[in-house]
């Protein structure tokens, strides 16, 4: 996956692009954690508009990123999740743990 | 009443348990079942289940080795897709435990949701496994094909 990102007004927006599966998951999580670690933003928004597919690997990626971000005392939210990934996240109950925003225009 | 299934079409692929083949397996199944004209949601469900089954074979079946994974996809009448993913890896010692949500031997990288997702995204899931001999996972899903929509 390609990880696009922007930092504006204290919000780091991470925008992964492509399909997420076990093949790329840990590398992608590592790169996103590194961006958070370097920039230490007060807010991190994971914008999933360009991720049409994930399998259960995405569950571990979201939880890993959530733990890193909140571990720094920053806030974490997920936005623009497409239907297939949302179904996978809901199967694991992530909608009860993480903050999913319906539509965020950036 | 039990439905009687008749095979209409099938293909089999064999590939090494390299994680780069997860995407290939999903794409191959998607291309083949296009014949049944599935909805986007159905296609998403099937691709997800295939990804879980193939990832399991790679991560658990062959742990630190590379071995062959065989995937057979059948189109059955009435309007059903059947997918069999088989490895000759280490096998699962306790299948009912492995099927439990959140159970994993894969550590923090894995969510333990693989079988749960296969089960809920497909209509049926059958697992056969023997320690030291391998595992085969058979999944079926009835597709709401456009012919009847």
JSON list of C-alpha atoms in Angstrom, two decimals:
[
{"chain": "A", "resi": 1, "resn": "UNK", "atom": "CA", "xyz": [0.00, 0.00, 0.00]},
{"chain": "A", "resi": 2, "resn": "UNK", "atom": "CA", "xyz": [0.92, 3.59, -0.47]},
{"chain": "A", "resi": 3, "resn": "UNK", "atom": "CA", "xyz": [0.52, 5.72, 2.67]},
{"chain": "A", "resi": 4, "resn": "UNK", "atom": "CA", "xyz": [-0.39, 9.30, 1.80]},
{"chain": "A", "resi": 5, "resn": "UNK", "atom": "CA", "xyz": [-0.40, 11.83, 4.62]},
{"chain": "A", "resi": 6, "resn": "UNK", "atom": "CA", "xyz": [-0.85, 15.50, 5.45]},
{"chain": "A", "resi": 7, "resn": "UNK", "atom": "CA", "xyz": [-0.33, 17.44, 8.67]},
{"chain": "A", "resi": 8, "resn": "UNK", "atom": "CA", "xyz": [-2.56, 20.49, 9.04]},
{"chain": "A", "resi": 9, "resn": "UNK", "atom": "CA", "xyz": [-3.71, 22.35, 12.14]},
{"chain": "A", "resi": 10, "resn": "UNK", "atom": "CA", "xyz": [-2.60, 19.67, 14.57]},
{"chain": "A", "resi": 11, "resn": "UNK", "atom": "CA", "xyz": [-4.29, 16.85, 12.64]},
{"chain": "A", "resi": 12, "resn": "UNK", "atom": "CA", "xyz": [-2.22, 14.17, 10.97]},
{"chain": "A", "resi": 13, "resn": "UNK", "atom": "CA", "xyz": [-4.32, 12.63, 8.22]},
{"chain": "A", "resi": 14, "resn": "UNK", "atom": "CA", "xyz": [-3.15, 9.20, 7.16]},
{"chain": "A", "resi": 15, "resn": "UNK", "atom": "CA", "xyz": [-4.60, 8.05, 3.88]},
{"chain": "A", "resi": 16, "resn": "UNK", "atom": "CA", "xyz": [-3.59, 4.52, 2.88]},
{"chain": "A", "resi": 17, "resn": "UNK", "atom": "CA", "xyz": [-4.20, 3.69, -0.75]},
{"chain": "A", "resi": 18, "resn": "UNK", "atom": "CA", "xyz": [-4.93, 0.19, -2.07]},
{"chain": "A", "resi": 19, "resn": "UNK", "atom": "CA", "xyz": [-5.94, -3.20, -0.67]},
{"chain": "A", "resi": 20, "resn": "UNK", "atom": "CA", "xyz": [-4.86, -4.17, 2.84]},
{"chain": "A", "resi": 21, "resn": "UNK", "atom": "CA", "xyz": [-4.02, -7.77, 3.66]},
{"chain": "A", "resi": 22, "resn": "UNK", "atom": "CA", "xyz": [-1.52, -9.82, 5.63]},
{"chain": "A", "resi": 23, "resn": "UNK", "atom": "CA", "xyz": [1.09, -9.35, 2.88]},
{"chain": "A", "resi": 24, "resn": "UNK", "atom": "CA", "xyz": [1.50, -5.63, 3.55]},
{"chain": "A", "resi": 25, "resn": "UNK", "atom": "CA", "xyz": [-0.19, -5.13, 6.94]},
{"chain": "A", "resi": 26, "resn": "UNK", "atom": "CA", "xyz": [2.77, -5.01, 9.33]},
{"chain": "A", "resi": 27, "resn": "UNK", "atom": "CA", "xyz": [4.89, -2.90, 7.00]},
{"chain": "A", "resi": 28, "resn": "UNK", "atom": "CA", "xyz": [2.03, -0.43, 6.54]},
{"chain": "A", "resi": 29, "resn": "UNK", "atom": "CA", "xyz": [1.31, -0.30, 10.27]},
{"chain": "A", "resi": 30, "resn": "UNK", "atom": "CA", "xyz": [5.03, 0.30, 10.92]},
{"chain": "A", "resi": 31, "resn": "UNK", "atom": "CA", "xyz": [5.13, 3.19, 8.47]},
{"chain": "A", "resi": 32, "resn": "UNK", "atom": "CA", "xyz": [2.03, 4.81, 9.93]},
{"chain": "A", "resi": 33, "resn": "UNK", "atom": "CA", "xyz": [3.32, 4.41, 13.49]},
{"chain": "A", "resi": 34, "resn": "UNK", "atom": "CA", "xyz": [6.59, 5.99, 12.41]},
{"chain": "A", "resi": 35, "resn": "UNK", "atom": "CA", "xyz": [4.77, 9.03, 10.98]},
{"chain": "A", "resi": 36, "resn": "UNK", "atom": "CA", "xyz": [2.88, 9.44, 14.26]},
{"chain": "A", "resi": 37, "resn": "UNK", "atom": "CA", "xyz": [6.10, 9.01, 16.23]},
{"chain": "A", "resi": 38, "resn": "UNK", "atom": "CA", "xyz": [7.96, 11.63, 14.19]},
{"chain": "A", "resi": 39, "resn": "UNK", "atom": "CA", "xyz": [5.19, 14.24, 14.09]},
{"chain": "A", "resi": 40, "resn": "UNK", "atom": "CA", "xyz": [3.52, 13.65, 17.46]},
{"chain": "A", "resi": 41, "resn": "UNK", "atom": "CA", "xyz": [0.26, 15.33, 16.37]},
{"chain": "A", "resi": 42, "resn": "UNK", "atom": "CA", "xyz": [-2.53, 15.91, 18.93]},
{"chain": "A", "resi": 43, "resn": "UNK", "atom": "CA", "xyz": [-5.02, 14.31, 16.51]},
{"chain": "A", "resi": 44, "resn": "UNK", "atom": "CA", "xyz": [-4.70, 11.47, 14.04]},
{"chain": "A", "resi": 45, "resn": "UNK", "atom": "CA", "xyz": [-7.36, 10.82, 11.43]},
{"chain": "A", "resi": 46, "resn": "UNK", "atom": "CA", "xyz": [-7.16, 7.61, 9.44]},
{"chain": "A", "resi": 47, "resn": "UNK", "atom": "CA", "xyz": [-8.93, 8.39, 6.18]},
{"chain": "A", "resi": 48, "resn": "UNK", "atom": "CA", "xyz": [-9.89, 5.12, 4.48]},
{"chain": "A", "resi": 49, "resn": "UNK", "atom": "CA", "xyz": [-11.55, 6.51, 1.36]},
{"chain": "A", "resi": 50, "resn": "UNK", "atom": "CA", "xyz": [-8.83, 5.03, -0.86]},
{"chain": "A", "resi": 51, "resn": "UNK", "atom": "CA", "xyz": [-8.86, 1.58, 0.75]},
{"chain": "A", "resi": 52, "resn": "UNK", "atom": "CA", "xyz": [-11.52, -0.48, -1.04]},
{"chain": "A", "resi": 53, "resn": "UNK", "atom": "CA", "xyz": [-10.64, -3.78, 0.64]},
{"chain": "A", "resi": 54, "resn": "UNK", "atom": "CA", "xyz": [-9.23, -5.24, 3.82]},
{"chain": "A", "resi": 55, "resn": "UNK", "atom": "CA", "xyz": [-9.28, -8.69, 5.37]},
{"chain": "A", "resi": 56, "resn": "UNK", "atom": "CA", "xyz": [-8.91, -9.33, 9.11]},
{"chain": "A", "resi": 57, "resn": "UNK", "atom": "CA", "xyz": [-5.32, -8.04, 8.95]},
{"chain": "A", "resi": 58, "resn": "UNK", "atom": "CA", "xyz": [-6.87, -4.57, 8.94]},
{"chain": "A", "resi": 59, "resn": "UNK", "atom": "CA", "xyz": [-8.33, -5.20, 12.41]},
{"chain": "A", "resi": 60, "resn": "UNK", "atom": "CA", "xyz": [-4.84, -5.62, 13.88]},
{"chain": "A", "resi": 61, "resn": "UNK", "atom": "CA", "xyz": [-3.60, -2.59, 11.94]},
{"chain": "A", "resi": 62, "resn": "UNK", "atom": "CA", "xyz": [-6.37, -0.32, 13.24]},
{"chain": "A", "resi": 63, "resn": "UNK", "atom": "CA", "xyz": [-5.96, -1.54, 16.80]},
{"chain": "A", "resi": 64, "resn": "UNK", "atom": "CA", "xyz": [-2.17, -1.21, 16.62]},
{"chain": "A", "resi": 65, "resn": "UNK", "atom": "CA", "xyz": [-2.41, 2.33, 15.34]},
{"chain": "A", "resi": 66, "resn": "UNK", "atom": "CA", "xyz": [-5.09, 3.22, 17.89]},
{"chain": "A", "resi": 67, "resn": "UNK", "atom": "CA", "xyz": [-2.87, 1.98, 20.74]},
{"chain": "A", "resi": 68, "resn": "UNK", "atom": "CA", "xyz": [0.14, 3.91, 19.46]},
{"chain": "A", "resi": 69, "resn": "UNK", "atom": "CA", "xyz": [-1.78, 7.17, 19.01]},
{"chain": "A", "resi": 70, "resn": "UNK", "atom": "CA", "xyz": [-3.66, 7.03, 22.31]},
{"chain": "A", "resi": 71, "resn": "UNK", "atom": "CA", "xyz": [-0.44, 5.89, 23.99]},
{"chain": "A", "resi": 72, "resn": "UNK", "atom": "CA", "xyz": [1.00, 9.30, 23.09]},
{"chain": "A", "resi": 73, "resn": "UNK", "atom": "CA", "xyz": [-2.09, 10.94, 24.59]},
{"chain": "A", "resi": 74, "resn": "UNK", "atom": "CA", "xyz": [-3.39, 11.94, 21.15]},
{"chain": "A", "resi": 75, "resn": "UNK", "atom": "CA", "xyz": [-6.87, 11.42, 19.74]},
{"chain": "A", "resi": 76, "resn": "UNK", "atom": "CA", "xyz": [-7.63, 8.87, 17.04]},
{"chain": "A", "resi": 77, "resn": "UNK", "atom": "CA", "xyz": [-10.53, 8.63, 14.61]},
{"chain": "A", "resi": 78, "resn": "UNK", "atom": "CA", "xyz": [-11.27, 6.76, 11.39]},
{"chain": "A", "resi": 79, "resn": "UNK", "atom": "CA", "xyz": [-13.10, 8.39, 8.50]},
{"chain": "A", "resi": 80, "resn": "UNK", "atom": "CA", "xyz": [-14.69, 7.56, 5.18]},
{"chain": "A", "resi": 81, "resn": "UNK", "atom": "CA", "xyz": [-14.59, 3.78, 5.66]},
{"chain": "A", "resi": 82, "resn": "UNK", "atom": "CA", "xyz": [-15.96, 1.94, 2.62]},
{"chain": "A", "resi": 83, "resn": "UNK", "atom": "CA", "xyz": [-18.58, -0.82, 2.94]},
{"chain": "A", "resi": 84, "resn": "UNK", "atom": "CA", "xyz": [-16.39, -3.95, 2.69]},
{"chain": "A", "resi": 85, "resn": "UNK", "atom": "CA", "xyz": [-13.78, -2.77, 5.24]},
{"chain": "A", "resi": 86, "resn": "UNK", "atom": "CA", "xyz": [-16.58, -1.56, 7.56]},
{"chain": "A", "resi": 87, "resn": "UNK", "atom": "CA", "xyz": [-18.18, -5.00, 7.50]},
{"chain": "A", "resi": 88, "resn": "UNK", "atom": "CA", "xyz": [-14.86, -6.57, 8.53]},
{"chain": "A", "resi": 89, "resn": "UNK", "atom": "CA", "xyz": [-14.31, -4.02, 11.33]},
{"chain": "A", "resi": 90, "resn": "UNK", "atom": "CA", "xyz": [-17.87, -4.49, 12.60]},
{"chain": "A", "resi": 91, "resn": "UNK", "atom": "CA", "xyz": [-17.42, -8.28, 12.65]},
{"chain": "A", "resi": 92, "resn": "UNK", "atom": "CA", "xyz": [-14.64, -7.67, 15.19]},
{"chain": "A", "resi": 93, "resn": "UNK", "atom": "CA", "xyz": [-16.65, -5.07, 17.13]},
{"chain": "A", "resi": 94, "resn": "UNK", "atom": "CA", "xyz": [-14.25, -2.23, 16.29]},
{"chain": "A", "resi": 95, "resn": "UNK", "atom": "CA", "xyz": [-17.22, 0.11, 15.83]},
{"chain": "A", "resi": 96, "resn": "UNK", "atom": "CA", "xyz": [-17.71, -0.11, 19.60]},
{"chain": "A", "resi": 97, "resn": "UNK", "atom": "CA", "xyz": [-14.07, 0.73, 20.37]},
{"chain": "A", "resi": 98, "resn": "UNK", "atom": "CA", "xyz": [-13.01, 3.26, 17.75]},
{"chain": "A", "resi": 99, "resn": "UNK", "atom": "CA", "xyz": [-14.57, 6.49, 16.58]},
{"chain": "A", "resi": 100, "resn": "UNK", "atom": "CA", "xyz": [-15.76, 6.07, 12.97]},
{"chain": "A", "resi": 101, "resn": "UNK", "atom": "CA", "xyz": [-16.73, 9.30, 11.23]},
{"chain": "A", "resi": 102, "resn": "UNK", "atom": "CA", "xyz": [-19.25, 9.05, 8.43]},
{"chain": "A", "resi": 103, "resn": "UNK", "atom": "CA", "xyz": [-18.06, 11.68, 6.03]},
{"chain": "A", "resi": 104, "resn": "UNK", "atom": "CA", "xyz": [-15.13, 13.98, 6.49]},
{"chain": "A", "resi": 105, "resn": "UNK", "atom": "CA", "xyz": [-14.23, 16.40, 3.75]},
{"chain": "A", "resi": 106, "resn": "UNK", "atom": "CA", "xyz": [-10.63, 17.43, 3.68]},
{"chain": "B", "resi": 1, "resn": "UNK", "atom": "CA", "xyz": [-35.15, -30.15, 2.14]},
{"chain": "B", "resi": 2, "resn": "UNK", "atom": "CA", "xyz": [-31.49, -30.50, 1.20]},
{"chain": "B", "resi": 3, "resn": "UNK", "atom": "CA", "xyz": [-30.52, -28.74, -2.02]},
{"chain": "B", "resi": 4, "resn": "UNK", "atom": "CA", "xyz": [-28.92, -30.90, -4.66]},
{"chain": "B", "resi": 5, "resn": "UNK", "atom": "CA", "xyz": [-25.93, -29.14, -6.22]},
{"chain": "B", "resi": 6, "resn": "UNK", "atom": "CA", "xyz": [-24.65, -29.76, -9.72]},
{"chain": "B", "resi": 7, "resn": "UNK", "atom": "CA", "xyz": [-21.23, -28.62, -10.85]},
{"chain": "B", "resi": 8, "resn": "UNK", "atom": "CA", "xyz": [-21.28, -26.19, -13.76]},
{"chain": "B", "resi": 9, "resn": "UNK", "atom": "CA", "xyz": [-17.70, -24.98, -13.94]},
{"chain": "B", "resi": 10, "resn": "UNK", "atom": "CA", "xyz": [-14.47, -25.15, -11.96]},
{"chain": "B", "resi": 11, "resn": "UNK", "atom": "CA", "xyz": [-10.82, -24.19, -11.82]},
{"chain": "B", "resi": 12, "resn": "UNK", "atom": "CA", "xyz": [-7.89, -25.19, -9.66]},
{"chain": "B", "resi": 13, "resn": "UNK", "atom": "CA", "xyz": [-4.70, -23.24, -8.99]},
{"chain": "B", "resi": 14, "resn": "UNK", "atom": "CA", "xyz": [-1.62, -24.23, -7.03]},
{"chain": "B", "resi": 15, "resn": "UNK", "atom": "CA", "xyz": [0.75, -21.60, -5.73]},
{"chain": "B", "resi": 16, "resn": "UNK", "atom": "CA", "xyz": [3.51, -21.37, -3.09]},
{"chain": "B", "resi": 17, "resn": "UNK", "atom": "CA", "xyz": [2.56, -20.02, 0.34]},
{"chain": "B", "resi": 18, "resn": "UNK", "atom": "CA", "xyz": [4.01, -16.56, -0.31]},
{"chain": "B", "resi": 19, "resn": "UNK", "atom": "CA", "xyz": [1.98, -13.68, 1.05]},
{"chain": "B", "resi": 20, "resn": "UNK", "atom": "CA", "xyz": [2.14, -11.89, -2.31]},
{"chain": "B", "resi": 21, "resn": "UNK", "atom": "CA", "xyz": [-0.27, -14.60, -3.54]},
{"chain": "B", "resi": 22, "resn": "UNK", "atom": "CA", "xyz": [-3.06, -13.49, -1.18]},
{"chain": "B", "resi": 23, "resn": "UNK", "atom": "CA", "xyz": [-4.03, -10.74, -3.59]},
{"chain": "B", "resi": 24, "resn": "UNK", "atom": "CA", "xyz": [-3.67, -13.09, -6.54]},
{"chain": "B", "resi": 25, "resn": "UNK", "atom": "CA", "xyz": [-6.04, -15.64, -4.96]},
{"chain": "B", "resi": 26, "resn": "UNK", "atom": "CA", "xyz": [-8.67, -12.94, -4.34]},
{"chain": "B", "resi": 27, "resn": "UNK", "atom": "CA", "xyz": [-8.36, -11.62, -7.88]},
{"chain": "B", "resi": 28, "resn": "UNK", "atom": "CA", "xyz": [-8.54, -15.10, -9.43]},
{"chain": "B", "resi": 29, "resn": "UNK", "atom": "CA", "xyz": [-11.73, -15.98, -7.56]},
{"chain": "B", "resi": 30, "resn": "UNK", "atom": "CA", "xyz": [-13.31, -12.62, -8.34]},
{"chain": "B", "resi": 31, "resn": "UNK", "atom": "CA", "xyz": [-12.58, -12.99, -12.05]},
{"chain": "B", "resi": 32, "resn": "UNK", "atom": "CA", "xyz": [-14.00, -16.51, -12.15]},
{"chain": "B", "resi": 33, "resn": "UNK", "atom": "CA", "xyz": [-17.24, -15.87, -10.26]},
{"chain": "B", "resi": 34, "resn": "UNK", "atom": "CA", "xyz": [-17.97, -12.89, -12.49]},
{"chain": "B", "resi": 35, "resn": "UNK", "atom": "CA", "xyz": [-19.79, -15.53, -14.56]},
{"chain": "B", "resi": 36, "resn": "UNK", "atom": "CA", "xyz": [-22.49, -15.58, -11.88]},
{"chain": "B", "resi": 37, "resn": "UNK", "atom": "CA", "xyz": [-22.77, -11.78, -11.97]},
{"chain": "B", "resi": 38, "resn": "UNK", "atom": "CA", "xyz": [-22.50, -11.28, -8.20]},
{"chain": "B", "resi": 39, "resn": "UNK", "atom": "CA", "xyz": [-23.36, -8.02, -6.44]},
{"chain": "B", "resi": 40, "resn": "UNK", "atom": "CA", "xyz": [-20.51, -5.85, -5.12]},
{"chain": "B", "resi": 41, "resn": "UNK", "atom": "CA", "xyz": [-21.37, -6.93, -1.57]},
{"chain": "B", "resi": 42, "resn": "UNK", "atom": "CA", "xyz": [-21.28, -10.63, -2.47]},
{"chain": "B", "resi": 43, "resn": "UNK", "atom": "CA", "xyz": [-18.00, -10.16, -4.30]},
{"chain": "B", "resi": 44, "resn": "UNK", "atom": "CA", "xyz": [-16.58, -8.39, -1.24]},
{"chain": "B", "resi": 45, "resn": "UNK", "atom": "CA", "xyz": [-17.73, -11.22, 1.05]},
{"chain": "B", "resi": 46, "resn": "UNK", "atom": "CA", "xyz": [-16.18, -13.94, -1.13]},
{"chain": "B", "resi": 47, "resn": "UNK", "atom": "CA", "xyz": [-12.90, -12.04, -1.61]},
{"chain": "B", "resi": 48, "resn": "UNK", "atom": "CA", "xyz": [-12.66, -11.51, 2.15]},
{"chain": "B", "resi": 49, "resn": "UNK", "atom": "CA", "xyz": [-13.26, -15.19, 2.94]},
{"chain": "B", "resi": 50, "resn": "UNK", "atom": "CA", "xyz": [-10.66, -16.27, 0.35]},
{"chain": "B", "resi": 51, "resn": "UNK", "atom": "CA", "xyz": [-8.14, -13.85, 1.80]},
{"chain": "B", "resi": 52, "resn": "UNK", "atom": "CA", "xyz": [-8.67, -15.29, 5.28]},
{"chain": "B", "resi": 53, "resn": "UNK", "atom": "CA", "xyz": [-8.38, -18.91, 4.14]},
{"chain": "B", "resi": 54, "resn": "UNK", "atom": "CA", "xyz": [-5.22, -18.32, 2.10]},
{"chain": "B", "resi": 55, "resn": "UNK", "atom": "CA", "xyz": [-3.65, -16.20, 4.86]},
{"chain": "B", "resi": 56, "resn": "UNK", "atom": "CA", "xyz": [-4.33, -19.00, 7.37]},
{"chain": "B", "resi": 57, "resn": "UNK", "atom": "CA", "xyz": [-2.56, -21.51, 5.14]},
{"chain": "B", "resi": 58, "resn": "UNK", "atom": "CA", "xyz": [0.42, -19.16, 4.81]},
{"chain": "B", "resi": 59, "resn": "UNK", "atom": "CA", "xyz": [0.66, -18.03, 8.44]},
{"chain": "B", "resi": 60, "resn": "UNK", "atom": "CA", "xyz": [-0.38, -21.20, 10.26]},
{"chain": "B", "resi": 61, "resn": "UNK", "atom": "CA", "xyz": [-0.27, -24.12, 7.81]},
{"chain": "B", "resi": 62, "resn": "UNK", "atom": "CA", "xyz": [3.30, -23.51, 6.71]},
{"chain": "B", "resi": 63, "resn": "UNK", "atom": "CA", "xyz": [4.52, -21.28, 9.57]},
{"chain": "B", "resi": 64, "resn": "UNK", "atom": "CA", "xyz": [8.23, -20.77, 8.74]},
{"chain": "B", "resi": 65, "resn": "UNK", "atom": "CA", "xyz": [8.33, -22.78, 5.54]},
{"chain": "B", "resi": 66, "resn": "UNK", "atom": "CA", "xyz": [7.03, -22.37, 2.01]},
{"chain": "B", "resi": 67, "resn": "UNK", "atom": "CA", "xyz": [4.68, -25.06, 0.74]},
{"chain": "B", "resi": 68, "resn": "UNK", "atom": "CA", "xyz": [1.99, -25.45, -1.88]},
{"chain": "B", "resi": 69, "resn": "UNK", "atom": "CA", "xyz": [-1.53, -24.15, -1.46]},
{"chain": "B", "resi": 70, "resn": "UNK", "atom": "CA", "xyz": [-4.23, -25.55, -3.73]},
{"chain": "B", "resi": 71, "resn": "UNK", "atom": "CA", "xyz": [-7.37, -23.57, -4.36]},
{"chain": "B", "resi": 72, "resn": "UNK", "atom": "CA", "xyz": [-10.35, -25.00, -6.21]},
{"chain": "B", "resi": 73, "resn": "UNK", "atom": "CA", "xyz": [-13.31, -22.82, -7.08]},
{"chain": "B", "resi": 74, "resn": "UNK", "atom": "CA", "xyz": [-16.53, -24.41, -8.32]},
{"chain": "B", "resi": 75, "resn": "UNK", "atom": "CA", "xyz": [-19.65, -22.85, -9.70]},
{"chain": "B", "resi": 76, "resn": "UNK", "atom": "CA", "xyz": [-22.61, -24.98, -8.69]},
{"chain": "B", "resi": 77, "resn": "UNK", "atom": "CA", "xyz": [-26.24, -24.91, -9.69]},
{"chain": "B", "resi": 78, "resn": "UNK", "atom": "CA", "xyz": [-28.26, -23.39, -8.14]},
{"chain": "B", "resi": 79, "resn": "UNK", "atom": "CA", "xyz": [-26.15, -20.18, -8.19]},
{"chain": "B", "resi": 80, "resn": "UNK", "atom": "CA", "xyz": [-23.59, -21.18, -5.60]},
{"chain": "B", "resi": 81, "resn": "UNK", "atom": "CA", "xyz": [-19.86, -20.73, -5.38]},
{"chain": "B", "resi": 82, "resn": "UNK", "atom": "CA", "xyz": [-17.75, -23.30, -3.55]},
{"chain": "B", "resi": 83, "resn": "UNK", "atom": "CA", "xyz": [-14.15, -22.60, -2.62]},
{"chain": "B", "resi": 84, "resn": "UNK", "atom": "CA", "xyz": [-11.70, -25.15, -1.27]},
{"chain": "B", "resi": 85, "resn": "UNK", "atom": "CA", "xyz": [-8.35, -23.94, 0.07]},
{"chain": "B", "resi": 86, "resn": "UNK", "atom": "CA", "xyz": [-6.01, -26.77, 1.01]},
{"chain": "B", "resi": 87, "resn": "UNK", "atom": "CA", "xyz": [-2.48, -27.00, 2.36]},
{"chain": "B", "resi": 88, "resn": "UNK", "atom": "CA", "xyz": [-0.22, -29.87, 3.36]},
{"chain": "B", "resi": 89, "resn": "UNK", "atom": "CA", "xyz": [1.11, -28.01, 6.36]},
{"chain": "B", "resi": 90, "resn": "UNK", "atom": "CA", "xyz": [1.14, -28.64, 10.09]},
{"chain": "B", "resi": 91, "resn": "UNK", "atom": "CA", "xyz": [-2.62, -29.02, 10.60]},
{"chain": "B", "resi": 92, "resn": "UNK", "atom": "CA", "xyz": [-4.82, -27.66, 13.38]},
{"chain": "B", "resi": 93, "resn": "UNK", "atom": "CA", "xyz": [-4.67, -29.57, 16.70]},
{"chain": "B", "resi": 94, "resn": "UNK", "atom": "CA", "xyz": [-8.01, -28.24, 17.99]},
{"chain": "B", "resi": 95, "resn": "UNK", "atom": "CA", "xyz": [-10.44, -27.06, 15.31]},
{"chain": "B", "resi": 96, "resn": "UNK", "atom": "CA", "xyz": [-13.23, -25.90, 17.59]},
{"chain": "B", "resi": 97, "resn": "UNK", "atom": "CA", "xyz": [-10.76, -23.78, 19.55]},
{"chain": "B", "resi": 98, "resn": "UNK", "atom": "CA", "xyz": [-9.35, -22.33, 16.30]},
{"chain": "B", "resi": 99, "resn": "UNK", "atom": "CA", "xyz": [-12.88, -21.36, 15.24]},
{"chain": "B", "resi": 100, "resn": "UNK", "atom": "CA", "xyz": [-13.49, -19.30, 18.38]},
{"chain": "B", "resi": 101, "resn": "UNK", "atom": "CA", "xyz": [-13.54, -15.55, 17.78]},
{"chain": "B", "resi": 102, "resn": "UNK", "atom": "CA", "xyz": [-10.32, -13.80, 18.89]},
{"chain": "B", "resi": 103, "resn": "UNK", "atom": "CA", "xyz": [-8.43, -17.09, 19.36]},
{"chain": "B", "resi": 104, "resn": "UNK", "atom": "CA", "xyz": [-5.07, -16.90, 17.62]},
{"chain": "B", "resi": 105, "resn": "UNK", "atom": "CA", "xyz": [-1.63, -18.43, 17.82]},
{"chain": "B", "resi": 106, "resn": "UNK", "atom": "CA", "xyz": [-0.38, -15.68, 15.52]},
{"chain": "B", "resi": 107, "resn": "UNK", "atom": "CA", "xyz": [0.44, -12.99, 18.13]},
{"chain": "B", "resi": 108, "resn": "UNK", "atom": "CA", "xyz": [-0.35, -9.27, 17.97]},
{"chain": "B", "resi": 109, "resn": "UNK", "atom": "CA", "xyz": [-0.16, -9.23, 14.17]},
{"chain": "B", "resi": 110, "resn": "UNK", "atom": "CA", "xyz": [-3.25, -11.39, 13.90]},
{"chain": "B", "resi": 111, "resn": "UNK", "atom": "CA", "xyz": [-6.76, -10.66, 15.11]},
{"chain": "B", "resi": 112, "resn": "UNK", "atom": "CA", "xyz": [-8.03, -14.22, 15.56]},
{"chain": "B", "resi": 113, "resn": "UNK", "atom": "CA", "xyz": [-11.03, -13.35, 13.43]},
{"chain": "B", "resi": 114, "resn": "UNK", "atom": "CA", "xyz": [-10.22, -15.40, 10.32]},
{"chain": "B", "resi": 115, "resn": "UNK", "atom": "CA", "xyz": [-12.62, -18.33, 10.79]},
{"chain": "B", "resi": 116, "resn": "UNK", "atom": "CA", "xyz": [-15.30, -16.09, 12.30]},
{"chain": "B", "resi": 117, "resn": "UNK", "atom": "CA", "xyz": [-15.20, -13.91, 9.19]},
{"chain": "B", "resi": 118, "resn": "UNK", "atom": "CA", "xyz": [-15.22, -16.91, 6.82]},
{"chain": "B", "resi": 119, "resn": "UNK", "atom": "CA", "xyz": [-18.21, -18.25, 8.72]},
{"chain": "B", "resi": 120, "resn": "UNK", "atom": "CA", "xyz": [-20.22, -15.03, 8.76]},
{"chain": "B", "resi": 121, "resn": "UNK", "atom": "CA", "xyz": [-19.35, -13.83, 5.25]},
{"chain": "B", "resi": 122, "resn": "UNK", "atom": "CA", "xyz": [-20.12, -17.20, 3.62]},
{"chain": "B", "resi": 123, "resn": "UNK", "atom": "CA", "xyz": [-23.14, -19.51, 4.07]},
{"chain": "B", "resi": 124, "resn": "UNK", "atom": "CA", "xyz": [-21.20, -22.56, 5.18]},
{"chain": "B", "resi": 125, "resn": "UNK", "atom": "CA", "xyz": [-17.69, -23.43, 6.33]},
{"chain": "B", "resi": 126, "resn": "UNK", "atom": "CA", "xyz": [-16.23, -26.90, 6.76]},
{"chain": "B", "resi": 127, "resn": "UNK", "atom": "CA", "xyz": [-12.74, -27.46, 8.11]},
{"chain": "B", "resi": 128, "resn": "UNK", "atom": "CA", "xyz": [-10.86, -30.72, 7.81]},
{"chain": "B", "resi": 129, "resn": "UNK", "atom": "CA", "xyz": [-7.48, -30.99, 9.40]},
{"chain": "B", "resi": 130, "resn": "UNK", "atom": "CA", "xyz": [-5.02, -33.59, 10.60]},
{"chain": "B", "resi": 131, "resn": "UNK", "atom": "CA", "xyz": [-1.89, -32.63, 12.58]},
{"chain": "B", "resi": 132, "resn": "UNK", "atom": "CA", "xyz": [1.16, -33.09, 10.37]},
{"chain": "B", "resi": 133, "resn": "UNK", "atom": "CA", "xyz": [-0.91, -33.69, 7.25]},
{"chain": "B", "resi": 134, "resn": "UNK", "atom": "CA", "xyz": [-2.58, -30.41, 6.47]},
{"chain": "B", "resi": 135, "resn": "UNK", "atom": "CA", "xyz": [-5.83, -28.51, 6.45]},
{"chain": "B", "resi": 136, "resn": "UNK", "atom": "CA", "xyz": [-8.59, -27.99, 3.95]},
{"chain": "B", "resi": 137, "resn": "UNK", "atom": "CA", "xyz": [-11.29, -25.38, 4.24]},
{"chain": "B", "resi": 138, "resn": "UNK", "atom": "CA", "xyz": [-14.46, -25.63, 2.17]},
{"chain": "B", "resi": 139, "resn": "UNK", "atom": "CA", "xyz": [-16.78, -22.64, 1.93]},
{"chain": "B", "resi": 140, "resn": "UNK", "atom": "CA", "xyz": [-20.01, -22.13, 0.04]},
{"chain": "B", "resi": 141, "resn": "UNK", "atom": "CA", "xyz": [-22.12, -19.11, -0.72]},
{"chain": "B", "resi": 142, "resn": "UNK", "atom": "CA", "xyz": [-25.35, -18.80, -2.64]},
{"chain": "B", "resi": 143, "resn": "UNK", "atom": "CA", "xyz": [-25.28, -15.76, -4.90]},
{"chain": "B", "resi": 144, "resn": "UNK", "atom": "CA", "xyz": [-28.30, -13.68, -5.63]},
{"chain": "B", "resi": 145, "resn": "UNK", "atom": "CA", "xyz": [-27.65, -13.63, -9.36]},
{"chain": "B", "resi": 146, "resn": "UNK", "atom": "CA", "xyz": [-29.13, -10.97, -11.55]},
{"chain": "B", "resi": 147, "resn": "UNK", "atom": "CA", "xyz": [-31.18, -13.48, -13.48]},
{"chain": "B", "resi": 148, "resn": "UNK", "atom": "CA", "xyz": [-33.63, -13.49, -10.61]},
{"chain": "B", "resi": 149, "resn": "UNK", "atom": "CA", "xyz": [-33.37, -9.86, -9.65]}
]
